[in-house]
Short mmCIF file of C-alpha atoms in Angstrom, two decimals:
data_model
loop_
_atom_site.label_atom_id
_atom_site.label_comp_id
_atom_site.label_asym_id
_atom_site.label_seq_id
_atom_site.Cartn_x
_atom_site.Cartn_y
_atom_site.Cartn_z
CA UNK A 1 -2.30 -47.68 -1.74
CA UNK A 2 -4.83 -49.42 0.11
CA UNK A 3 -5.84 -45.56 1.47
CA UNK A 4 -5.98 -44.28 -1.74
CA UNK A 5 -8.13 -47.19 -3.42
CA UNK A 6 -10.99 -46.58 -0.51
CA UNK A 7 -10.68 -42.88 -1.10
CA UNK A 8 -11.41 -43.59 -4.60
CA UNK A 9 -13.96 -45.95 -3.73
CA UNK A 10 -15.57 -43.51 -1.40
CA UNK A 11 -15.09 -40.81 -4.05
CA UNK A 12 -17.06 -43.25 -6.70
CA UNK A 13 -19.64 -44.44 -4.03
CA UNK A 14 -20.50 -40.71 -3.33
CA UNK A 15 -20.82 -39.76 -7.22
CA UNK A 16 -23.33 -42.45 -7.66
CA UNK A 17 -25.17 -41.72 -4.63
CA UNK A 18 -25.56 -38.01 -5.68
CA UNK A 19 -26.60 -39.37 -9.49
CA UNK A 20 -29.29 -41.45 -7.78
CA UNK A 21 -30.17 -39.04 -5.89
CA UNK A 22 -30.63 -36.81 -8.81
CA UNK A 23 -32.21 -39.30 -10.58
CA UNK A 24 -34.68 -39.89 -8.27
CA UNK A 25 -35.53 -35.79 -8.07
CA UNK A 26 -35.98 -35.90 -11.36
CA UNK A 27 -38.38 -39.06 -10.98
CA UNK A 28 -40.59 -37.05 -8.69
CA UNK A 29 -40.19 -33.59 -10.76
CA UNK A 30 -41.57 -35.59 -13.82
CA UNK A 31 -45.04 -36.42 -12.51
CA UNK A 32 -45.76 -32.73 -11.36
CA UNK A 33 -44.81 -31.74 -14.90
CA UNK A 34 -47.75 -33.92 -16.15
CA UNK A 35 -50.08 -33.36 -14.11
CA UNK A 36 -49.63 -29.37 -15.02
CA UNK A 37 -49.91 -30.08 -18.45
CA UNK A 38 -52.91 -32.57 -18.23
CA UNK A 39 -54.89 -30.87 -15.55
CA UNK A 40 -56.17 -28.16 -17.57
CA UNK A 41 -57.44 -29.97 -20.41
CA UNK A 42 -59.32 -32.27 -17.52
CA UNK A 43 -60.78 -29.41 -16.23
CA UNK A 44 -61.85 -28.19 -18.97
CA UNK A 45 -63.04 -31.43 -20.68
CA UNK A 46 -65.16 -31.72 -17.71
CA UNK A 47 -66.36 -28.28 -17.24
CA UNK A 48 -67.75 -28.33 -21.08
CA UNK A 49 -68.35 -31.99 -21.48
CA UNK A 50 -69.08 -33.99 -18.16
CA UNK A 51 -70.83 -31.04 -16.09
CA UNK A 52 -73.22 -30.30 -18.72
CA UNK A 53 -73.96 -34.10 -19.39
CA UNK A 54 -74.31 -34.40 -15.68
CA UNK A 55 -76.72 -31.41 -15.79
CA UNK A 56 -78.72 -32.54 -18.55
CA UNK A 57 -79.43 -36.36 -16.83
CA UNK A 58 -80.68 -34.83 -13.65
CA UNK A 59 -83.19 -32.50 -16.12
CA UNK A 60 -83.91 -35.49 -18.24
CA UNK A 61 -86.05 -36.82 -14.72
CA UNK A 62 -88.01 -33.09 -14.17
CA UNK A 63 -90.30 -31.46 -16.48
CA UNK A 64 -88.05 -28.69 -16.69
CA UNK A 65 -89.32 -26.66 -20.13
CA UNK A 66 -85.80 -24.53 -20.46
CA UNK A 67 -87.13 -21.70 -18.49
CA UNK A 68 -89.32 -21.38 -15.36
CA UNK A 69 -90.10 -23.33 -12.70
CA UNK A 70 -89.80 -27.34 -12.70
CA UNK A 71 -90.73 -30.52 -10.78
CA UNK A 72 -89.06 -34.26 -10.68
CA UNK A 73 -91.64 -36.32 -12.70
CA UNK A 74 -89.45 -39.78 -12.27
CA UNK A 75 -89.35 -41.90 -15.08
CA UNK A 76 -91.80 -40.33 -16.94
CA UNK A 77 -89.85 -38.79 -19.71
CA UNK A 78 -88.37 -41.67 -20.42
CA UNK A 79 -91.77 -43.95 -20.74
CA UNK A 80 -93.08 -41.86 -22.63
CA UNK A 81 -90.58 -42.16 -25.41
CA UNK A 82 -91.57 -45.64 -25.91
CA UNK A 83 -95.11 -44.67 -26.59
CA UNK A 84 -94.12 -41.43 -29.00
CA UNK A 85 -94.84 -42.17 -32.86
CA UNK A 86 -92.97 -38.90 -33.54
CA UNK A 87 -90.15 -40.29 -31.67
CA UNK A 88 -90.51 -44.45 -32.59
CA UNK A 89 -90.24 -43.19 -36.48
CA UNK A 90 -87.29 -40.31 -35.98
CA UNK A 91 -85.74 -43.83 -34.81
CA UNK A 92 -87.25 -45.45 -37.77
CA UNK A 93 -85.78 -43.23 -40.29
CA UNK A 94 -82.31 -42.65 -39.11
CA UNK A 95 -81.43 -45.96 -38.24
CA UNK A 96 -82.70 -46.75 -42.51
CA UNK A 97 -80.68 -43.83 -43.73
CA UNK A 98 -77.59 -44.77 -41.28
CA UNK A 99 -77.68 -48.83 -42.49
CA UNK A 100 -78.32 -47.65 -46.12
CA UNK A 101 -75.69 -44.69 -45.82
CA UNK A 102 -72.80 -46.60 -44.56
CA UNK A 103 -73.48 -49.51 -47.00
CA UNK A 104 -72.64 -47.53 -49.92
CA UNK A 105 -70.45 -45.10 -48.64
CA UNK A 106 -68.18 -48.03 -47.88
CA UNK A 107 -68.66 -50.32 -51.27
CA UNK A 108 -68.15 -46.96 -53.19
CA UNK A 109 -64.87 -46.06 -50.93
CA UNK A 110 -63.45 -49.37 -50.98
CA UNK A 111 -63.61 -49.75 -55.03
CA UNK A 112 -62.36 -46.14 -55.36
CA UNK A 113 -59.49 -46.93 -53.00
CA UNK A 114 -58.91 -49.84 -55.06
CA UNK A 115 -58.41 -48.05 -58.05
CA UNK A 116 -56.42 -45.40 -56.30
CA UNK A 117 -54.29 -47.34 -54.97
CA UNK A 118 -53.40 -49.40 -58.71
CA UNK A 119 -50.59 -47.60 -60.79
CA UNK A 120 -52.11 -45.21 -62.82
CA UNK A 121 -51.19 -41.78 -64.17
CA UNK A 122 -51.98 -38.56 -61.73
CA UNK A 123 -52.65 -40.61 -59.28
CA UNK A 124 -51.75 -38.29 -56.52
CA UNK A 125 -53.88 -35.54 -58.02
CA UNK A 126 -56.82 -38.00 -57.69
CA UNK A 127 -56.55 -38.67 -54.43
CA UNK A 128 -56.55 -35.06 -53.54
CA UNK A 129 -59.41 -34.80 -55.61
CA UNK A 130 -61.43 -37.18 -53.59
CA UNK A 131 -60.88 -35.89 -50.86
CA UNK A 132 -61.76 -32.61 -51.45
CA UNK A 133 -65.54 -33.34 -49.75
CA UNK A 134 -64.18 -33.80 -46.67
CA UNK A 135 -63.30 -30.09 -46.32
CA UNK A 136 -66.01 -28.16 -47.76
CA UNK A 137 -68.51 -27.28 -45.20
CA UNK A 138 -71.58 -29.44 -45.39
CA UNK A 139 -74.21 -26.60 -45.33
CA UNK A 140 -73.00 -24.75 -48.06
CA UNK A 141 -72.81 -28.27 -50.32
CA UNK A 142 -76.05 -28.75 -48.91
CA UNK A 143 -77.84 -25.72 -50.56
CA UNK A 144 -75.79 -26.58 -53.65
CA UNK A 145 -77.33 -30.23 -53.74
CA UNK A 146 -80.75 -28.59 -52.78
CA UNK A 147 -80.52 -26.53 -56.00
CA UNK A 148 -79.68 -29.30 -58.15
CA UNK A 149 -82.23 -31.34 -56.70
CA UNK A 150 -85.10 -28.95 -57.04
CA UNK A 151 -84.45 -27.13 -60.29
CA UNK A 152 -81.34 -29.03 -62.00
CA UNK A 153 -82.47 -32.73 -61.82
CA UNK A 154 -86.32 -32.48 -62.74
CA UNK A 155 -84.89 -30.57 -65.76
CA UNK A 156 -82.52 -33.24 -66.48
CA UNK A 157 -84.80 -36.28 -66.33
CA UNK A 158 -87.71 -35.04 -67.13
CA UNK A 159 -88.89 -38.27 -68.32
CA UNK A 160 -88.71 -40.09 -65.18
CA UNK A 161 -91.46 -40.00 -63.13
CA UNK A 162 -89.75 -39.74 -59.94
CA UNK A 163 -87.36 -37.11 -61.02
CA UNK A 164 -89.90 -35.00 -62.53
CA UNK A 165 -90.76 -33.16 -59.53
CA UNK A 166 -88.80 -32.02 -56.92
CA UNK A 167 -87.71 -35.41 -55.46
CA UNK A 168 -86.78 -33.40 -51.85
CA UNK A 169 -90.71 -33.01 -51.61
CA UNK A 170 -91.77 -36.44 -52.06
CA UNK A 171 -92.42 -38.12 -48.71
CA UNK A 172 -91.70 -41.51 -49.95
CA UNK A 173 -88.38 -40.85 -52.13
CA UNK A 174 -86.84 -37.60 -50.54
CA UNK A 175 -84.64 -39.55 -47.60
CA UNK A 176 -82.77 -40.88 -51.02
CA UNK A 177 -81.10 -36.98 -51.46
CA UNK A 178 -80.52 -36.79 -48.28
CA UNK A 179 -78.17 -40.09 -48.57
CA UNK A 180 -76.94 -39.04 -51.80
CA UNK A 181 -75.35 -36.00 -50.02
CA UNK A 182 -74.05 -37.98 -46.97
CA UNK A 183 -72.54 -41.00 -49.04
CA UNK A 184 -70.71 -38.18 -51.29
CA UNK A 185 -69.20 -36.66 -48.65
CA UNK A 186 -68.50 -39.95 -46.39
CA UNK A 187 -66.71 -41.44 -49.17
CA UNK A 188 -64.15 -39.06 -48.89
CA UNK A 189 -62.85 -39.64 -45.34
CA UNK A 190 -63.29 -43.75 -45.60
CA UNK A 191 -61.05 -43.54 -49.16
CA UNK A 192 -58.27 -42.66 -47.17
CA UNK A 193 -58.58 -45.00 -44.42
CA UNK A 194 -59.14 -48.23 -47.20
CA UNK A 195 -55.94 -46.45 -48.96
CA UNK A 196 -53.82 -46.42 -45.29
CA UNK A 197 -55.04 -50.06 -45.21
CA UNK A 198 -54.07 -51.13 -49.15
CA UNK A 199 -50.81 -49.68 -48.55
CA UNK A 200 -50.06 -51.81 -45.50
CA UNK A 201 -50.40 -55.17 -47.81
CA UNK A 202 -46.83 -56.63 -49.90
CA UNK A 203 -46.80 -56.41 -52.82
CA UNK A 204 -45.08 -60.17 -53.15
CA UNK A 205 -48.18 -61.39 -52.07
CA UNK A 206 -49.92 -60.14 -55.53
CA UNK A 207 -46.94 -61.26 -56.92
CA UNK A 208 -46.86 -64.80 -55.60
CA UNK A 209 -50.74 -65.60 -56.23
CA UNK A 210 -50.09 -64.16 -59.56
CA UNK A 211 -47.65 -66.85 -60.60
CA UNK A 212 -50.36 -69.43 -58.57
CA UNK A 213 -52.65 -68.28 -61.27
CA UNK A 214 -55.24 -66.33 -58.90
CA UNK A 215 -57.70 -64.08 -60.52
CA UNK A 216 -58.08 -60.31 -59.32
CA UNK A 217 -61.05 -61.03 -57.52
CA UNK A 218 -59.84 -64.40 -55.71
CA UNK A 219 -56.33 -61.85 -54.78
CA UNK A 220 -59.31 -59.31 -53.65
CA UNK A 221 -60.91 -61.98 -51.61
CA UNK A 222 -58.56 -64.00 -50.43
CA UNK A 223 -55.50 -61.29 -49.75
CA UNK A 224 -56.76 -57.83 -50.13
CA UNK A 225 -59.74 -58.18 -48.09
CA UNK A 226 -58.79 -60.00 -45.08
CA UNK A 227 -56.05 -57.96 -44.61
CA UNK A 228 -57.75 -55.00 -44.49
CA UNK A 229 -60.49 -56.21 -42.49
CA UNK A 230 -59.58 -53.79 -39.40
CA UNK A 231 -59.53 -50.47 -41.13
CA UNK A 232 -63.09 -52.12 -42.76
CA UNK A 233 -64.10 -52.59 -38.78
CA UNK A 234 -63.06 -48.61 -38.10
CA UNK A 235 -64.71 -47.54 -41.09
CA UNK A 236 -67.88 -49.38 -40.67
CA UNK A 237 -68.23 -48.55 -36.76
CA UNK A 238 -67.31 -44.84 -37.79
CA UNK A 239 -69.66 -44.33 -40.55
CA UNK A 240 -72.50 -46.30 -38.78
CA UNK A 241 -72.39 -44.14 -35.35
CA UNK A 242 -71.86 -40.97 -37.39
CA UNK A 243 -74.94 -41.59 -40.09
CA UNK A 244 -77.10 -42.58 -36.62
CA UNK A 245 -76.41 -38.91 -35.69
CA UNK A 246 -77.14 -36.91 -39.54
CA UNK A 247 -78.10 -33.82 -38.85
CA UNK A 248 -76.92 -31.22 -41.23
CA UNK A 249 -77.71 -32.80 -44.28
CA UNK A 250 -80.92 -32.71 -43.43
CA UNK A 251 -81.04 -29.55 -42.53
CA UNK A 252 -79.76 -28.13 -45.98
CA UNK A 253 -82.28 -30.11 -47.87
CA UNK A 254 -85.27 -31.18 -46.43
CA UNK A 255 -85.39 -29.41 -42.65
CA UNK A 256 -87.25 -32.90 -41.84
CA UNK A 257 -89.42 -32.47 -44.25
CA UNK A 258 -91.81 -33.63 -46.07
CA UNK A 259 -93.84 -33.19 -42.79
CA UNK A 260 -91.84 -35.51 -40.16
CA UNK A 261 -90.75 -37.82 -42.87
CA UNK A 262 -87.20 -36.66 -42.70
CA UNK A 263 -86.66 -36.21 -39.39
CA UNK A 264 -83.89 -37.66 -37.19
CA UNK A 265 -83.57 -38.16 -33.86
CA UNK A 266 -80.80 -35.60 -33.71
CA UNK A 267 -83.29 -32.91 -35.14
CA UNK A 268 -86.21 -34.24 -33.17
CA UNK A 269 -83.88 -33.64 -30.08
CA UNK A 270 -82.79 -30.16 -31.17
CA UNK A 271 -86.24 -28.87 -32.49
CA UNK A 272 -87.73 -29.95 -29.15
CA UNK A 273 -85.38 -29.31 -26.57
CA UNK A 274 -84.53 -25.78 -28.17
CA UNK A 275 -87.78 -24.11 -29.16
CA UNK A 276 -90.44 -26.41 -28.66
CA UNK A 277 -90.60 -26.29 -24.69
CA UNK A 278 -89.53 -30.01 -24.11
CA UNK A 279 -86.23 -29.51 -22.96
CA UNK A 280 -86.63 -32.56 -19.96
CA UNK A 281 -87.91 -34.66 -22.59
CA UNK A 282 -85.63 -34.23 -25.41
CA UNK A 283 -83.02 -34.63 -22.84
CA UNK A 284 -84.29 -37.78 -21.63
CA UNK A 285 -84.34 -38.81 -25.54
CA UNK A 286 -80.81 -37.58 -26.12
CA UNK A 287 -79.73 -40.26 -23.05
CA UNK A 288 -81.76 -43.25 -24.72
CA UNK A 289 -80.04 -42.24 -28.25
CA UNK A 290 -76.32 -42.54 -26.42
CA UNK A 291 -76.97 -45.55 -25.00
CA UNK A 292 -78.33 -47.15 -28.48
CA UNK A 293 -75.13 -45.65 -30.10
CA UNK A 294 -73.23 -47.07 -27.38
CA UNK A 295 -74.90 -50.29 -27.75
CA UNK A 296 -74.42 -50.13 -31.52
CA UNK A 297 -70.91 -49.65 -31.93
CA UNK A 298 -69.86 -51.91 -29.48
CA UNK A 299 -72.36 -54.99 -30.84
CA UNK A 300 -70.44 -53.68 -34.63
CA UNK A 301 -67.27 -54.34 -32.49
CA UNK A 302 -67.64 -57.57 -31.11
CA UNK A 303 -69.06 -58.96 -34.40
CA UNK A 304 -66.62 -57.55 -36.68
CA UNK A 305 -63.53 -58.05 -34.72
CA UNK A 306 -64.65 -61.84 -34.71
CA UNK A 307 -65.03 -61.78 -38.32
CA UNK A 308 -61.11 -60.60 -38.73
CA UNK A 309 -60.20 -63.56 -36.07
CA UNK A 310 -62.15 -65.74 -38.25
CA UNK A 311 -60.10 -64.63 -41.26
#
């Protein structure tokens, strides 16, 4: 017996070593596996991505034009910007348009996600309906909104001074299209992020201020809001960084037009690096524009993450 019961032990002993052993094979198997999958998408990513960011920082300190010969100039690019009124009010203008942009695109969002999400008839149709904007190419809405600006609207309200004329060649009034066609389209995206948010709340909470007495808009303050106040933190941050960088709405209806009036940095950078011979210096603009995004979002992070803490 006592032969037996160590063969078995033995036997046992050896089946678990081999299992281990097996185990740890397929330990060191599973890294190699990653790394095969994730290695091309890092070389790529930095092939397309970090090479030609790296590439366009070392330019940013020459005088390269895009073509020909070049020299390193230092700093100079990038003091210059400071003293550019071409460049101070591309900053001017899209950091207006982004503030006013995401401001309404998110009051308009929020109150159409509130109604969205309340129980009322075709309410799935709706919600497809909003957010059909999101997946129409801007450019071709763009031509459509510079049509009804130009020969629609002036028909329309005629009796408005402002309206009268084309509004997208008034230098004062014609950043206002431009944010008409950003906040339409914005709105659709940001909908269903508020929605994903609405949905997250209990519905016993309503139910329970309800019987309290609470009126919609103390339940909208004091439950809906609040509790909410992270997707409000994405959508804010989102819509703030992506307004910052407008480009083809502008493009569709003004070109940066009247004059320079319209003009964003992300045009200024593209008109100059691409065709106007100041490739160095529109690079060195396109680094001082990531860093102020970079700034940006993360300043919108701190504060508004403190805000939901506070809540």
């Amino acid at each position: 017996m006592t032969t037996l019961t160590q063969a078995v032990r033995s036997s046992s002993t050896g089946a678990s070593g081999k299992r281990a052993a097996r185990l740890r094979s397929d330990s060191r198997r599973a890294p190699s596996t990653y790394y095969w999958m994730v290695w091309p998408a890092v070389i790529a990513f930095a092939a397309f991505h970090t090479l030609p960011v790296v590439v366009g920082i070392f330019f940013s300190f020459t005088n390269y034009a895009g073509y020909g010969a070049w020299n390193f100039v230092g700093l100079s690019n990038y003091l210059n910007l400071f003293k550019d009124d071409r460049v101070l009010q591309a900053y001017g203008f899209s950091f207006l348009f982004a503030i006013v942009a995401t401001i309404l695109t998110n009051a308009f969002s929020l109150a159409i996600a509130l109604g969205l999400n309340a129980k009322i008839r075709a309410r799935n149709f709706f919600r497809g309906v909003y957010f059909v904007p999101y997946i129409l190419a801007i450019l071709v809405i763009g031509y459509v909104f510079q049509f009804f600006f130009s020969n629609s609207l002036p028909k329309i309200l005629a009796g408005i001074p402002v309206f009268r004329d084309n509004i997208l060649t008034n230098e004062t009034w014609a950043w206002t299209a431009i944010v008409a066609l950003a906040v339409w389209q914005a709105c659709a995206f940001a909908i269903i992020i508020y929605l994903s948010g609405l949905q997250t709340i209990p519905a016993e909470l309503y139910e329970a201020s309800s019987l309290d007495g609470a009126s919609p808009w103390r339940q909208f303050r004091s439950i809906t809001f609040p509790l909410i106040g992270a997707f409000f933190t994405i959508n804010v941050v989102l819509s703030l960084k992506g307004f910052l960088q407008v480009f083809d709405p502008i493009v569709a209806l003004t070109n940066g037009g009247p004059g320079t009036s319209t003009e964003s940095v992300t045009l200024l950078i593209f008109r100059g690096g691409f065709s106007g011979g100041e490739f160095a210096y529109q690079t060195a603009n396109a680094v001082i524009f990531f860093i102020v995004i970079t700034v940006v979002s993360l300043f919108q992070f701190r504060v508004l993450q403190r805000r939901e803490a506070d809540f």
